[in-house]
Coordinates of C-alpha atoms in Angstrom, one line a residue:
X1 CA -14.7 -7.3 12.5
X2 CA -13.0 -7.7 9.2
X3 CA -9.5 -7.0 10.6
X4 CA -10.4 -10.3 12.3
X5 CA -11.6 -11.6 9.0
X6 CA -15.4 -11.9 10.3
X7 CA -18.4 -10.6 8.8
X8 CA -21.8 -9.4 9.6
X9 CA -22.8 -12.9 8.5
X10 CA -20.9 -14.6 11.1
X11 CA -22.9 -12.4 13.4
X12 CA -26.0 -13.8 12.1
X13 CA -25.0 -17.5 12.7
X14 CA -23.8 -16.5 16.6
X15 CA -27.2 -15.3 16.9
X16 CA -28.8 -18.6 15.9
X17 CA -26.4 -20.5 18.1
X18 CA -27.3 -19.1 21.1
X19 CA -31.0 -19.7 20.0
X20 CA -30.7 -23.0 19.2
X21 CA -27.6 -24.0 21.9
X22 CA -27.3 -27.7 21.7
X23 CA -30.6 -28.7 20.0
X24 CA -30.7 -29.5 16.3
X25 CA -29.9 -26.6 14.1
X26 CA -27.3 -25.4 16.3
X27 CA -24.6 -23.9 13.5
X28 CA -21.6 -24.7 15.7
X29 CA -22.4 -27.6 17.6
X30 CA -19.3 -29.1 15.4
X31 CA -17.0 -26.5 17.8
X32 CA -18.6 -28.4 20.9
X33 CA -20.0 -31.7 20.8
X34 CA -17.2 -33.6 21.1
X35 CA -15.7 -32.3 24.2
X36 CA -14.5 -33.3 26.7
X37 CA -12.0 -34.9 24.7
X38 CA -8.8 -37.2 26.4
X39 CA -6.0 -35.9 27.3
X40 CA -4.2 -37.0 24.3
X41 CA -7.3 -35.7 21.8
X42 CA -7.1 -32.3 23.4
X43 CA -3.6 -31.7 23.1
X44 CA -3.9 -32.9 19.2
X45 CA -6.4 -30.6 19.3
X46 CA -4.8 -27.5 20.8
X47 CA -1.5 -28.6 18.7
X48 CA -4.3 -28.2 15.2
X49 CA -5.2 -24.6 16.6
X50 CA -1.6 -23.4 17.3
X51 CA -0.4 -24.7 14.3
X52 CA -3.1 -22.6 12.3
X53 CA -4.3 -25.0 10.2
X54 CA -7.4 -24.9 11.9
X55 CA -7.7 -21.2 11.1
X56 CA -6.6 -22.0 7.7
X57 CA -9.4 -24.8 7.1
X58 CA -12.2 -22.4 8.8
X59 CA -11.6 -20.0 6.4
X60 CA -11.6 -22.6 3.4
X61 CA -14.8 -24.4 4.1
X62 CA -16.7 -21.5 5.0
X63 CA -20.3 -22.1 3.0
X64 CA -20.8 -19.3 0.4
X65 CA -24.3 -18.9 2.6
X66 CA -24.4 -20.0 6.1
X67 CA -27.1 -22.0 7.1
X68 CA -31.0 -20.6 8.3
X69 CA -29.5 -17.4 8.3
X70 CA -31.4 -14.3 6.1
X71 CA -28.8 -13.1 4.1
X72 CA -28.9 -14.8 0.8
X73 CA -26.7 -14.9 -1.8
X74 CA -22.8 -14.4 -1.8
X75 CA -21.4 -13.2 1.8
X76 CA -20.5 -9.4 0.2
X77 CA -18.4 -9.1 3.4
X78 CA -15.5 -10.9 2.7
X79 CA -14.9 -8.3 0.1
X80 CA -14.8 -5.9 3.5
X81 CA -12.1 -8.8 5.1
X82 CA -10.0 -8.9 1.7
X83 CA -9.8 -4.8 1.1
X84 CA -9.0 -4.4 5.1
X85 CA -6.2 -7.4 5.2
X86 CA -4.8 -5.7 1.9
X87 CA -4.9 -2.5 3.8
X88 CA -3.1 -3.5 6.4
X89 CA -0.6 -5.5 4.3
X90 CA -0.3 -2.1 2.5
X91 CA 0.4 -0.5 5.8
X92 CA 3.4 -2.3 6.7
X93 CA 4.5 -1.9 3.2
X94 CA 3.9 1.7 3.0
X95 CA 6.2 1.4 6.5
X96 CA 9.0 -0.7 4.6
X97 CA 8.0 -3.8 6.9
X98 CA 5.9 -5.9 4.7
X99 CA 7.0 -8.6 6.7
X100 CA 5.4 -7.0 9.9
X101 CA 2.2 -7.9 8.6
X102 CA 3.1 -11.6 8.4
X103 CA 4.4 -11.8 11.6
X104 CA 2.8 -9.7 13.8
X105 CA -0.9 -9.7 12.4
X106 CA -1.6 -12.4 10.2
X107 CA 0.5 -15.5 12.2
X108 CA -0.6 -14.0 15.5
X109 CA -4.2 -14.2 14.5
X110 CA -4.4 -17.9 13.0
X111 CA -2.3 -19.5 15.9
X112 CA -2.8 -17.8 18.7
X113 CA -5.7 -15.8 18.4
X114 CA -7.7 -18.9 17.2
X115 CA -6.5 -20.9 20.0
X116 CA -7.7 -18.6 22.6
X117 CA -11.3 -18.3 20.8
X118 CA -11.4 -22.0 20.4
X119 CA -10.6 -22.5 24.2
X120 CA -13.0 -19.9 25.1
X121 CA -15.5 -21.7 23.1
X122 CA -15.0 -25.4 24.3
X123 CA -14.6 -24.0 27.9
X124 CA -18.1 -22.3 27.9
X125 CA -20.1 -25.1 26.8

């Protein structure tokens, strides 16, 4: 998962979504709760997720320890997400395409990658 930049953490908090889906305490009710959206809301919205900002805020606001989960303390994981992405940024530089990286990992995954999930997400509930 960290070539995906998720952690076992993340795994946790799916695990109390589908316990808690749509009651109080539901960790991503945020994704959810406000769809169905208009026409001209959900194309703003799918506009945010291609763009990748909204991978790009994920990432930033992510709690340093998500919510009624077990794990305390720092999330030691995104250690695992930093050493793989610099692995495979090392790849394509060991290859003599750093740029590969950039445009056929990394912008992939926060534009289209995100929108998929996201549509996946809002579709299922």
């Amino acid at each position: 998962a960290w070539s995906i930049g998720f952690t076992l953490r993340y795994r946790e908090q799916h695990l109390l979504h589908h316990q808690r889906l749509g009651q109080p305490g539901d960790p991503d009710d945020a994704s959810y709760l406000l769809h169905p959206l208009t026409r001209r809301a959900f194309a703003w919205d799918l506009a945010l997720h291609l763009s990748g900002f909204a991978a790009v805020r994920q990432f930033l606001s992510r709690a340093p320890r998500a919510p009624n989960t077990r794990q305390r303390g720092p999330d030691l994981g995104l250690l695992g997400v930093c050493a793989m992405q610099s692995a495979l940024l090392g790849g394509a530089w060991l290859a003599g395409r750093p740029e590969a990286y950039l445009l056929l990992w990394l912008v992939p995954l926060v534009t289209v990658t995100k929108t998929l999930a996201h549509l996946r997400n809002v579709a299922e509930h």
